[in-house]
PDB file of C-alpha atoms in Angstrom:
ATOM      1  CA  MET X   6     -24.142  17.823  40.692  1.00  0.00           C
ATOM      2  CA  GLY X   7     -24.161  21.352  42.136  1.00  0.00           C
ATOM      3  CA  TRP X   8     -21.206  23.650  42.544  1.00  0.00           C
ATOM      4  CA  SER X   9     -19.503  24.076  45.883  1.00  0.00           C
ATOM      5  CA  THR X  10     -17.274  26.668  47.509  1.00  0.00           C
ATOM      6  CA  TYR X  11     -14.426  26.078  49.936  1.00  0.00           C
ATOM      7  CA  SER X  12     -15.748  26.690  53.434  1.00  0.00           C
ATOM      8  CA  ASP X  13     -12.993  25.185  55.557  1.00  0.00           C
ATOM      9  CA  GLN X  14     -12.476  26.972  58.883  1.00  0.00           C
ATOM     10  CA  ARG X  15      -8.707  26.591  58.512  1.00  0.00           C
ATOM     11  CA  ILE X  16      -8.624  29.075  55.630  1.00  0.00           C
ATOM     12  CA  LYS X  17     -10.898  31.704  57.192  1.00  0.00           C
ATOM     13  CA  ASP X  18      -9.694  34.646  59.266  1.00  0.00           C
ATOM     14  CA  ASP X  19     -11.627  37.299  61.193  1.00  0.00           C
ATOM     15  CA  ILE X  20     -14.715  35.080  61.573  1.00  0.00           C
ATOM     16  CA  GLN X  21     -17.665  37.052  63.004  1.00  0.00           C
ATOM     17  CA  SER X  22     -21.307  36.223  63.660  1.00  0.00           C
ATOM     18  CA  ASN X  23     -22.608  39.541  62.387  1.00  0.00           C
ATOM     19  CA  VAL X  24     -24.788  38.637  59.412  1.00  0.00           C
ATOM     20  CA  PRO X  25     -28.089  40.492  59.601  1.00  0.00           C
ATOM     21  CA  GLY X  26     -31.151  38.389  59.009  1.00  0.00           C
ATOM     22  CA  LEU X  27     -34.563  40.002  59.076  1.00  0.00           C
ATOM     23  CA  THR X  28     -33.042  43.485  59.208  1.00  0.00           C
ATOM     24  CA  PHE X  29     -31.663  42.929  55.709  1.00  0.00           C
ATOM     25  CA  ILE X  30     -34.218  40.485  54.286  1.00  0.00           C
ATOM     26  CA  ASN X  31     -37.219  42.656  55.210  1.00  0.00           C
ATOM     27  CA  LYS X  32     -35.770  45.517  53.174  1.00  0.00           C
ATOM     28  CA  LEU X  33     -35.710  43.416  50.001  1.00  0.00           C
ATOM     29  CA  ARG X  34     -38.469  43.734  47.431  1.00  0.00           C
ATOM     30  CA  PRO X  35     -39.060  40.561  45.421  1.00  0.00           C
ATOM     31  CA  VAL X  36     -40.409  41.475  41.984  1.00  0.00           C
ATOM     32  CA  THR X  37     -41.412  39.998  38.660  1.00  0.00           C
ATOM     33  CA  TYR X  38     -40.179  41.570  35.456  1.00  0.00           C
ATOM     34  CA  LYS X  39     -39.469  41.019  31.790  1.00  0.00           C
ATOM     35  CA  LEU X  40     -35.962  41.429  30.417  1.00  0.00           C
ATOM     36  CA  ASN X  41     -35.398  44.050  27.728  1.00  0.00           C
ATOM     37  CA  ILE X  42     -32.533  42.676  25.637  1.00  0.00           C
ATOM     38  CA  HIS X  43     -32.591  45.682  23.298  1.00  0.00           C
ATOM     39  CA  ARG X  44     -32.006  48.039  26.247  1.00  0.00           C
ATOM     40  CA  GLU X  45     -29.343  45.699  27.645  1.00  0.00           C
ATOM     41  CA  ASN X  46     -27.458  45.802  24.343  1.00  0.00           C
ATOM     42  CA  GLU X  47     -27.792  49.585  24.210  1.00  0.00           C
ATOM     43  CA  LEU X  48     -26.490  50.069  27.768  1.00  0.00           C
ATOM     44  CA  CYS X  49     -23.598  47.690  27.137  1.00  0.00           C
ATOM     45  CA  GLY X  50     -22.739  49.281  23.799  1.00  0.00           C
ATOM     46  CA  ILE X  51     -23.433  46.095  21.879  1.00  0.00           C
ATOM     47  CA  LEU X  52     -24.445  46.459  18.264  1.00  0.00           C
ATOM     48  CA  ASP X  53     -26.175  43.180  17.540  1.00  0.00           C
ATOM     49  CA  THR X  54     -27.482  42.953  13.995  1.00  0.00           C
ATOM     50  CA  ALA X  55     -27.725  39.178  13.772  1.00  0.00           C
ATOM     51  CA  GLN X  56     -31.319  38.013  13.612  1.00  0.00           C
ATOM     52  CA  TRP X  57     -32.883  34.604  14.027  1.00  0.00           C
ATOM     53  CA  GLU X  58     -36.265  33.297  14.966  1.00  0.00           C
ATOM     54  CA  GLY X  59     -36.826  33.250  18.716  1.00  0.00           C
ATOM     55  CA  LYS X  60     -33.816  35.479  19.451  1.00  0.00           C
ATOM     56  CA  TYR X  61     -35.824  37.760  21.739  1.00  0.00           C
ATOM     57  CA  ASP X  62     -38.274  35.189  23.082  1.00  0.00           C
ATOM     58  CA  ILE X  63     -36.727  35.609  26.541  1.00  0.00           C
ATOM     59  CA  GLU X  64     -38.319  39.070  26.640  1.00  0.00           C
ATOM     60  CA  LYS X  65     -41.735  37.391  26.748  1.00  0.00           C
ATOM     61  CA  ILE X  66     -40.911  35.345  29.847  1.00  0.00           C
ATOM     62  CA  THR X  67     -41.840  36.757  33.246  1.00  0.00           C
ATOM     63  CA  GLN X  68     -38.793  36.500  35.494  1.00  0.00           C
ATOM     64  CA  SER X  69     -38.663  36.843  39.259  1.00  0.00           C
ATOM     65  CA  GLY X  70     -35.896  38.282  41.369  1.00  0.00           C
ATOM     66  CA  PHE X  71     -34.617  41.519  42.846  1.00  0.00           C
ATOM     67  CA  ILE X  72     -33.465  44.887  41.556  1.00  0.00           C
ATOM     68  CA  ALA X  73     -29.716  45.006  42.186  1.00  0.00           C
ATOM     69  CA  GLN X  74     -29.665  48.696  43.089  1.00  0.00           C
ATOM     70  CA  GLU X  75     -32.387  48.102  45.699  1.00  0.00           C
ATOM     71  CA  VAL X  76     -30.460  45.169  47.173  1.00  0.00           C
ATOM     72  CA  GLU X  77     -27.333  47.314  47.325  1.00  0.00           C
ATOM     73  CA  GLN X  78     -29.293  50.036  49.160  1.00  0.00           C
ATOM     74  CA  ALA X  79     -30.812  47.484  51.559  1.00  0.00           C
ATOM     75  CA  ALA X  80     -27.316  46.244  52.408  1.00  0.00           C
ATOM     76  CA  ILE X  81     -26.100  49.799  53.023  1.00  0.00           C
ATOM     77  CA  GLU X  82     -29.115  50.564  55.240  1.00  0.00           C
ATOM     78  CA  SER X  83     -28.474  47.321  57.157  1.00  0.00           C
ATOM     79  CA  ASN X  84     -24.773  48.139  57.541  1.00  0.00           C
ATOM     80  CA  TYR X  85     -24.088  44.803  55.868  1.00  0.00           C
ATOM     81  CA  PRO X  86     -21.084  44.347  53.561  1.00  0.00           C
ATOM     82  CA  PHE X  87     -23.150  42.084  51.291  1.00  0.00           C
ATOM     83  CA  ASN X  88     -21.165  40.469  48.489  1.00  0.00           C
ATOM     84  CA  GLY X  89     -24.202  39.464  46.449  1.00  0.00           C
ATOM     85  CA  VAL X  90     -24.342  42.604  44.299  1.00  0.00           C
ATOM     86  CA  THR X  91     -21.762  43.461  41.672  1.00  0.00           C
ATOM     87  CA  ALA X  92     -21.849  47.114  40.636  1.00  0.00           C
ATOM     88  CA  PRO X  93     -20.867  48.210  37.118  1.00  0.00           C
ATOM     89  CA  THR X  94     -17.120  48.631  36.614  1.00  0.00           C
ATOM     90  CA  GLY X  95     -15.004  48.944  33.491  1.00  0.00           C
ATOM     91  CA  ASN X  96     -16.456  46.757  30.769  1.00  0.00           C
ATOM     92  CA  ALA X  97     -19.287  45.522  32.982  1.00  0.00           C
ATOM     93  CA  LYS X  98     -21.945  48.160  32.385  1.00  0.00           C
ATOM     94  CA  LEU X  99     -24.771  46.546  34.330  1.00  0.00           C
ATOM     95  CA  TYR X 100     -25.408  45.591  37.932  1.00  0.00           C
ATOM     96  CA  SER X 101     -25.622  41.882  38.631  1.00  0.00           C
ATOM     97  CA  ILE X 102     -26.788  39.762  41.542  1.00  0.00           C
ATOM     98  CA  GLN X 103     -25.314  36.555  42.926  1.00  0.00           C
ATOM     99  CA  TYR X 104     -28.442  34.868  44.197  1.00  0.00           C
ATOM    100  CA  ALA X 105     -26.499  32.182  46.111  1.00  0.00           C
ATOM    101  CA  SER X 106     -25.229  34.937  48.430  1.00  0.00           C
ATOM    102  CA  PHE X 107     -28.745  35.357  49.784  1.00  0.00           C
ATOM    103  CA  VAL X 108     -28.622  31.930  51.465  1.00  0.00           C
ATOM    104  CA  VAL X 109     -26.667  33.080  54.527  1.00  0.00           C
ATOM    105  CA  PRO X 110     -28.844  36.083  55.472  1.00  0.00           C
ATOM    106  CA  LEU X 111     -31.931  33.970  54.740  1.00  0.00           C
ATOM    107  CA  VAL X 112     -30.678  31.277  57.141  1.00  0.00           C
ATOM    108  CA  LYS X 113     -30.054  33.986  59.744  1.00  0.00           C
ATOM    109  CA  ALA X 114     -33.581  35.351  59.176  1.00  0.00           C
ATOM    110  CA  VAL X 115     -35.064  31.874  59.690  1.00  0.00           C
ATOM    111  CA  GLN X 116     -33.056  31.502  62.909  1.00  0.00           C
ATOM    112  CA  GLU X 117     -34.323  34.878  64.134  1.00  0.00           C
ATOM    113  CA  LEU X 118     -37.915  33.940  63.291  1.00  0.00           C
ATOM    114  CA  ASN X 119     -37.439  30.635  65.121  1.00  0.00           C
ATOM    115  CA  GLU X 120     -36.186  32.470  68.217  1.00  0.00           C
ATOM    116  CA  GLN X 121     -39.210  34.774  68.050  1.00  0.00           C
ATOM    117  CA  LEU X 122     -41.480  31.750  67.707  1.00  0.00           C
ATOM    118  CA  ILE X 123     -39.881  30.018  70.701  1.00  0.00           C
ATOM    119  CA  THR X 124     -40.267  33.174  72.812  1.00  0.00           C
ATOM    120  CA  GLN X 125     -43.891  33.618  71.744  1.00  0.00           C
ATOM    121  CA  ASN X 126     -44.657  29.949  72.416  1.00  0.00           C
ATOM    122  CA  GLU X 127     -43.113  30.164  75.893  1.00  0.00           C
ATOM    123  CA  SER X 128     -45.169  33.271  76.574  1.00  0.00           C
ATOM    124  CA  LEU X 129     -48.346  31.564  75.366  1.00  0.00           C
ATOM    125  CA  VAL X 130     -47.628  28.461  77.465  1.00  0.00           C
ATOM    126  CA  ASN X 131     -47.165  30.658  80.547  1.00  0.00           C
ATOM    127  CA  GLN X 132     -50.346  32.559  79.735  1.00  0.00           C
ATOM    128  CA  ILE X 133     -52.292  29.312  79.302  1.00  0.00           C
ATOM    129  CA  LYS X 134     -50.953  27.973  82.616  1.00  0.00           C
ATOM    130  CA  ALA X 135     -52.015  31.171  84.372  1.00  0.00           C
ATOM    131  CA  GLN X 136     -55.459  30.996  82.764  1.00  0.00           C
ATOM    132  CA  ASP X 137     -55.802  27.316  83.708  1.00  0.00           C
ATOM    133  CA  ALA X 138     -54.957  28.161  87.325  1.00  0.00           C
ATOM    134  CA  LEU X 139     -57.493  30.988  87.293  1.00  0.00           C
ATOM    135  CA  ILE X 140     -60.162  28.723  85.797  1.00  0.00           C
ATOM    136  CA  SER X 141     -59.471  26.085  88.462  1.00  0.00           C
ATOM    137  CA  GLU X 142     -59.772  28.713  91.191  1.00  0.00           C
ATOM    138  CA  MET X 143     -63.003  30.028  89.661  1.00  0.00           C
ATOM    139  CA  LYS X 144     -64.441  26.496  89.498  1.00  0.00           C
ATOM    140  CA  ILE X 145     -63.713  26.033  93.201  1.00  0.00           C
ATOM    141  CA  ARG X 146     -65.363  29.367  94.014  1.00  0.00           C
ATOM    142  CA  LEU X 147     -68.346  28.505  91.815  1.00  0.00           C
ATOM    143  CA  ASP X 148     -68.737  25.182  93.635  1.00  0.00           C
ATOM    144  CA  GLN X 149     -68.614  27.051  96.952  1.00  0.00           C
ATOM    145  CA  PHE X 150     -71.243  29.539  95.776  1.00  0.00           C
ATOM    146  CA  GLU X 151     -73.471  26.727  94.570  1.00  0.00           C
ATOM    147  CA  GLN X 152     -73.165  24.992  97.956  1.00  0.00           C
ATOM    148  CA  GLN X 153     -73.947  28.249  99.758  1.00  0.00           C
ATOM    149  CA  GLN X 154     -76.906  28.854  97.458  1.00  0.00           C
ATOM    150  CA  LYS X 155     -78.209  25.368  98.192  1.00  0.00           C
ATOM    151  CA  ILE X 156     -77.949  25.991 101.939  1.00  0.00           C
ATOM    152  CA  ILE X 157     -79.665  29.381 101.623  1.00  0.00           C
ATOM    153  CA  LEU X 158     -82.471  27.886  99.544  1.00  0.00           C
ATOM    154  CA  GLU X 159     -82.929  25.118 102.140  1.00  0.00           C
ATOM    155  CA  LEU X 160     -83.075  27.715 104.933  1.00  0.00           C
ATOM    156  CA  ILE X 161     -85.632  29.752 103.004  1.00  0.00           C
ATOM    157  CA  ASP X 162     -87.626  26.619 102.369  1.00  0.00           C
ATOM    158  CA  GLN X 163     -87.542  25.723 106.108  1.00  0.00           C
ATOM    159  CA  ASN X 164     -88.631  29.219 107.108  1.00  0.00           C
ATOM    160  CA  LYS X 165     -91.675  28.964 104.853  1.00  0.00           C
ATOM    161  CA  LYS X 166     -92.892  25.906 106.740  1.00  0.00           C
TER     162      LYS X 166
END
């Protein structure tokens, strides 16, 4: 069973619909990387002398995610008070990311893309209708020209006799 967070309207104040979607999401750079546990220990001031087989195997695994500093910058550039990045403070020497916090701007981005799709579809439908009307008009004119051509050819044929 997954974890859940209280989301009851009765305990929320200052509710605003101001979450950026694509503006924020398009600034993010998904990456793959390998963790460097030795550097992590060094940055955190951890002296870890214990050794066991497989201790650093995680360094061989390609991970995927974001660079926290880049996410923080994307939020700043988007004027978005994003709570998904925790900057180093006190004992916490490293940036961290709360990946669950990306759900809301991702939902907003999907909604924005859907609106764009609806607008584009409406535009295409209108364009197709206009083209259909033009094609119908051109068919009528073509039929008229063919009838006129037939009459002209008959007149030419009669004049030859």
